[in-house]
């Protein structure tokens, strides 16, 4: 069964640049997890496109994190301009509804790791004006804002400033990749819903990138969502669609109406997906598997669409 899809995280912008950042692909049609030819078959589609950076990217690509960030932004904006009849960037929830009425898909800019602008909260005003509406505080590194799930360490004073400024502007703060300590530090100061855009259940798959039950409950209490990640490493051993469903079902034990679970596939940021999930075109199959396992139509619609929209309504200015 097909539902409209609101996906909170992908790494397609970086992948569109190619391995050496000099072999661009088309968003309209490509060999990645996401392209518009497949996505337009869905009855509705909103995709958060992350611009991903981390310190030391010059060792990977020969250019700085700041340059990579600009290249990612440039290519996603250029591709949206080329495909403006089918997908356009949104700045508000009203824009999403307007695009739906026109039969168009929607794109939201997001930040995965602020290394690309020096972790500087003073630059968030400019980035918000450009259209960025979601932000993490880092990736897998320890940085000047917070510790990561790999390094440990809490929220710094600059990190607190970053969270407060992002929320003041109307940007959604994303806890994915942060350390447990930083998570709880953010919970202490948040004024708006926090999300984990692409994080699963640690009780189902015990890896540090996933959420403990206590973390998920805290996200529920502040009105946020956890986006289900399709990366096999965060799902379990030899995962398939039923494995993905088990993560959702475990969250449903704590959130019976399914109002705090969303989609955050991490597509084009994964080397290996669950068996039976190949890309954006696989979301209808996952929805059907959830229904077959006993989820109601309302719960699936909440997970696929309503919950992410609800968070944006609470956070966007």
Coordinates of C-alpha atoms in Angstrom, one line a residue:
X1 CA 0.0 0.0 0.0
X2 CA 1.3 3.5 -0.9
X3 CA 1.3 6.4 1.5
X4 CA 2.9 9.8 1.1
X5 CA 6.5 9.8 2.4
X6 CA 8.2 12.4 4.6
X7 CA 11.8 11.3 5.0
X8 CA 13.9 13.2 7.6
X9 CA 17.4 12.3 6.3
X10 CA 19.4 11.4 3.3
X11 CA 22.9 11.9 2.1
X12 CA 22.0 12.2 -1.6
X13 CA 23.5 15.7 -2.0
X14 CA 27.1 14.4 -1.3
X15 CA 26.5 11.3 -3.5
X16 CA 25.3 13.5 -6.4
X17 CA 28.8 15.0 -6.5
X18 CA 30.4 11.6 -7.2
X19 CA 33.3 9.9 -5.5
X20 CA 35.8 12.6 -6.4
X21 CA 33.3 15.5 -6.1
X22 CA 33.8 16.0 -9.8
X23 CA 31.5 13.4 -11.4
X24 CA 28.0 14.9 -10.8
X25 CA 24.9 12.8 -11.2
X26 CA 21.3 13.9 -12.0
X27 CA 18.7 13.9 -9.2
X28 CA 16.0 13.2 -11.8
X29 CA 17.4 9.7 -12.7
X30 CA 20.5 8.0 -11.3
X31 CA 21.8 4.7 -9.7
X32 CA 21.5 6.0 -6.1
X33 CA 18.9 5.2 -3.5
X34 CA 16.9 8.3 -4.4
X35 CA 15.9 9.8 -7.7
X36 CA 12.8 11.8 -8.8
X37 CA 11.7 9.3 -11.4
X38 CA 11.1 6.7 -8.6
X39 CA 9.9 9.2 -6.0
X40 CA 7.2 10.7 -8.2
X41 CA 5.4 7.4 -8.1
X42 CA 4.6 8.0 -4.4
X43 CA 1.3 9.9 -3.6
X44 CA 3.4 12.6 -1.9
X45 CA 7.0 13.1 -1.0
X46 CA 9.0 15.4 1.2
X47 CA 12.8 14.8 1.5
X48 CA 15.2 16.4 3.9
X49 CA 18.5 16.7 2.0
X50 CA 21.5 16.9 4.3
X51 CA 24.6 18.8 3.6
X52 CA 27.1 16.6 5.4
X53 CA 30.5 17.7 6.7
X54 CA 33.0 16.6 9.4
X55 CA 36.5 17.9 10.2
X56 CA 39.3 16.4 8.1
X57 CA 37.3 16.0 4.9
X58 CA 40.4 17.3 3.0
X59 CA 42.0 13.9 3.7
X60 CA 39.0 12.3 1.8
X61 CA 38.5 14.7 -1.0
X62 CA 41.4 17.1 -1.1
X63 CA 39.2 20.0 -0.2
X64 CA 38.1 21.5 3.1
X65 CA 34.8 20.8 4.9
X66 CA 33.7 24.4 4.1
X67 CA 34.2 23.7 0.4
X68 CA 32.4 20.4 0.5
X69 CA 29.4 22.1 2.3
X70 CA 29.2 24.7 -0.5
X71 CA 29.5 22.1 -3.2
X72 CA 26.7 20.0 -1.7
X73 CA 24.5 23.1 -1.3
X74 CA 25.2 24.2 -4.9
X75 CA 24.4 20.8 -6.5
X76 CA 21.1 20.3 -4.6
X77 CA 20.0 23.8 -5.4
X78 CA 21.0 23.4 -9.1
X79 CA 19.2 20.0 -9.3
X80 CA 16.1 21.5 -7.7
X81 CA 16.2 24.3 -10.3
X82 CA 16.5 21.8 -13.1
X83 CA 13.6 19.8 -11.8
X84 CA 11.4 22.7 -10.5
X85 CA 8.3 21.4 -12.2
X86 CA 8.3 18.2 -10.1
X87 CA 10.1 19.2 -6.8
X88 CA 10.9 22.5 -5.1
X89 CA 12.5 23.7 -2.0
X90 CA 10.2 24.6 0.9
X91 CA 10.6 27.2 3.7
X92 CA 7.4 26.5 5.7
X93 CA 4.8 23.9 6.3
X94 CA 2.4 25.9 4.1
X95 CA 4.9 25.4 1.2
X96 CA 4.6 21.6 1.7
X97 CA 0.8 21.8 1.5
X98 CA 1.0 24.1 -1.5
X99 CA 3.3 21.7 -3.3
X100 CA 1.0 18.8 -2.6
X101 CA -1.9 20.6 -4.1
X102 CA 0.1 21.2 -7.2
X103 CA 1.3 17.5 -7.4
X104 CA 4.9 18.6 -6.6
X105 CA 7.4 17.0 -4.3
X106 CA 9.1 19.1 -1.6
X107 CA 12.8 19.4 -0.6
X108 CA 14.1 20.7 2.8
X109 CA 17.7 21.6 3.4
X110 CA 19.3 20.1 6.5
X111 CA 22.7 20.2 8.2
X112 CA 24.5 17.0 9.2
X113 CA 27.5 18.3 11.0
X114 CA 28.2 22.1 11.2
X115 CA 31.9 21.6 10.4
X116 CA 31.2 23.1 6.9
X117 CA 30.7 26.6 8.5
X118 CA 33.1 26.3 11.5
X119 CA 30.4 25.2 14.0
X120 CA 29.5 28.9 14.3
X121 CA 26.0 29.6 15.7
X122 CA 26.3 33.2 14.4
X123 CA 26.0 31.8 10.9
X124 CA 22.7 30.1 11.5
X125 CA 20.7 33.3 10.7
X126 CA 22.2 33.3 7.2
X127 CA 21.7 29.5 6.8
X128 CA 18.1 29.8 7.9
X129 CA 17.5 32.5 5.3
X130 CA 19.0 30.1 2.6
X131 CA 16.4 27.6 3.7
X132 CA 18.1 25.2 6.1
X133 CA 15.5 23.9 8.6
X134 CA 17.1 21.0 10.4
X135 CA 20.5 20.7 12.1
X136 CA 22.6 18.1 14.0
X137 CA 25.4 19.3 16.2
X138 CA 28.0 16.9 14.7
X139 CA 28.7 13.6 13.1
X140 CA 31.0 10.9 14.6
X141 CA 33.6 13.3 15.9
X142 CA 34.1 15.1 19.2
X143 CA 33.8 18.8 18.4
X144 CA 33.4 22.3 19.9
X145 CA 29.6 21.8 20.3
X146 CA 29.2 18.3 21.8
X147 CA 30.5 14.8 22.0
X148 CA 29.5 12.1 19.6
X149 CA 28.1 8.6 20.1
X150 CA 31.7 7.4 19.4
X151 CA 33.6 9.8 21.6
X152 CA 31.3 10.6 24.5
X153 CA 31.3 14.0 26.1
X154 CA 28.4 16.4 26.7
X155 CA 27.1 19.7 25.3
X156 CA 29.6 22.5 25.6
X157 CA 28.7 26.1 26.3
X158 CA 29.0 26.9 22.6
X159 CA 26.8 23.9 21.9
X160 CA 24.1 25.3 24.3
X161 CA 24.3 28.6 22.4
X162 CA 24.0 26.7 19.1
X163 CA 20.8 24.8 20.2
X164 CA 19.2 28.0 21.6
X165 CA 19.9 30.0 18.4
X166 CA 18.7 27.2 16.1
X167 CA 15.5 26.9 18.0
X168 CA 15.0 30.7 18.1
X169 CA 15.3 30.9 14.3
X170 CA 12.9 28.0 13.8
X171 CA 15.3 25.2 12.9
X172 CA 14.7 21.7 14.2
X173 CA 17.5 20.4 16.4
X174 CA 18.5 16.8 15.6
X175 CA 20.1 14.6 18.2
X176 CA 21.3 11.8 15.8
X177 CA 25.0 11.1 16.1
X178 CA 25.4 12.9 19.5
X179 CA 26.6 11.2 22.7
X180 CA 24.2 10.0 25.3
X181 CA 25.4 12.8 27.6
X182 CA 24.9 15.4 25.0
X183 CA 21.4 14.0 24.3
X184 CA 20.4 14.5 28.0
X185 CA 22.1 17.9 28.1
X186 CA 20.0 19.0 25.1
X187 CA 16.9 17.7 26.8
X188 CA 17.6 19.9 29.8
X189 CA 17.6 23.1 27.7
X190 CA 15.3 22.5 24.8
X191 CA 12.4 24.8 24.3
X192 CA 10.9 22.9 21.3
X193 CA 10.6 19.3 20.1
X194 CA 13.9 17.5 19.5
X195 CA 14.2 14.8 16.8
X196 CA 16.5 11.9 16.1
X197 CA 16.2 12.1 12.3
X198 CA 17.8 8.7 11.6
X199 CA 18.1 6.6 14.7
X200 CA 16.6 3.2 15.6
X201 CA 16.0 1.3 18.8
X202 CA 19.0 0.3 20.9
X203 CA 16.9 -2.4 22.6
X204 CA 16.4 -4.1 19.3
X205 CA 19.9 -3.4 17.9
X206 CA 22.5 -2.6 20.6
X207 CA 24.7 0.1 18.8
X208 CA 25.5 3.5 20.1
X209 CA 23.8 5.3 17.2
X210 CA 20.4 4.0 18.3
X211 CA 18.2 5.4 21.0
X212 CA 17.7 3.8 24.4
X213 CA 14.1 3.4 25.6
X214 CA 14.6 6.3 28.0
X215 CA 15.8 8.5 25.2
X216 CA 12.8 7.6 23.0
X217 CA 10.4 8.4 25.9
X218 CA 12.1 11.7 26.4
X219 CA 11.7 12.5 22.7
X220 CA 8.0 11.7 23.0
X221 CA 7.7 13.9 26.1
X222 CA 9.1 17.0 24.2
X223 CA 6.9 16.3 21.2
X224 CA 9.6 15.1 18.8
X225 CA 10.1 12.0 16.6
X226 CA 12.6 9.3 15.9
X227 CA 13.2 8.6 12.2
X228 CA 13.6 4.9 11.3
X229 CA 17.0 4.4 9.7
X230 CA 17.4 1.8 6.9
X231 CA 21.1 1.2 7.4
X232 CA 21.7 -2.5 8.1
X233 CA 24.3 -1.8 10.8
X234 CA 21.7 -0.1 12.9
X235 CA 19.0 -2.6 12.3
X236 CA 20.5 -6.0 13.3
X237 CA 22.1 -9.1 12.0
X238 CA 21.0 -9.9 8.4
X239 CA 18.1 -7.4 8.6
X240 CA 15.0 -7.6 6.4
X241 CA 11.7 -5.7 6.3
X242 CA 10.5 -7.6 9.4
X243 CA 13.6 -6.4 11.2
X244 CA 12.7 -2.8 10.3
X245 CA 9.2 -3.4 11.6
X246 CA 10.5 -4.7 14.9
X247 CA 12.2 -1.4 15.6
X248 CA 9.0 0.4 14.8
X249 CA 6.9 -2.1 16.9
X250 CA 9.3 -1.7 19.9
X251 CA 8.8 2.1 19.7
X252 CA 5.0 1.5 19.5
X253 CA 5.1 -0.3 22.8
X254 CA 6.0 3.1 24.3
X255 CA 4.0 5.2 21.9
X256 CA 0.9 3.1 21.1
X257 CA -0.7 5.7 18.8
X258 CA 2.5 6.0 16.8
X259 CA 2.7 9.8 17.1
X260 CA 6.5 10.0 17.7
X261 CA 7.9 7.7 15.0
X262 CA 8.8 8.9 11.5
X263 CA 11.0 8.0 8.6
X264 CA 14.7 8.9 8.3
X265 CA 16.1 6.4 5.9
X266 CA 19.7 7.6 5.8
X267 CA 19.4 6.7 2.1
X268 CA 22.5 7.3 0.0
X269 CA 24.4 7.3 3.3
X270 CA 24.2 3.5 3.7
X271 CA 26.5 0.9 2.1
X272 CA 24.0 -1.9 3.0
X273 CA 20.3 -1.7 3.5
X274 CA 17.8 -4.3 4.9
X275 CA 17.0 -7.1 2.5
X276 CA 13.9 -6.1 0.6
X277 CA 14.6 -2.4 0.8
X278 CA 16.4 -1.0 -2.2
X279 CA 15.7 2.7 -2.2
X280 CA 12.9 5.3 -2.1
X281 CA 10.8 3.0 -4.2
X282 CA 10.7 0.5 -1.3
X283 CA 8.7 2.6 1.2
X284 CA 5.3 1.2 -0.1
X285 CA 6.5 -2.3 0.5
X286 CA 7.6 -1.5 4.1
X287 CA 4.2 0.1 4.7
X288 CA 2.4 -3.0 3.5
X289 CA 4.6 -5.2 5.8
X290 CA 3.6 -3.0 8.7
X291 CA 0.0 -3.4 7.9
X292 CA 0.4 -7.2 7.4
X293 CA 1.9 -7.3 10.9
X294 CA -1.1 -5.6 12.5
X295 CA -0.4 -1.8 12.3
X296 CA -3.4 0.3 11.6
X297 CA -3.8 2.6 8.6
X298 CA -3.7 5.6 11.0
X299 CA -0.4 4.5 12.6
X300 CA 1.3 4.0 9.3
X301 CA 0.0 7.3 8.0
X302 CA 1.3 8.9 11.2
X303 CA 4.8 7.4 10.7
X304 CA 5.0 8.1 7.0
X305 CA 3.6 11.6 7.0
X306 CA 1.7 13.2 9.9
X307 CA 4.3 13.1 12.6
X308 CA 7.1 14.8 10.7
X309 CA 4.7 17.5 9.5
X310 CA 3.6 18.0 13.1
X311 CA 7.1 18.6 14.3
X312 CA 7.7 21.1 11.6
X313 CA 4.6 23.0 12.5
X314 CA 5.8 23.2 16.1
X315 CA 9.4 24.2 15.2
X316 CA 9.3 26.3 12.1
X317 CA 8.9 30.1 12.4

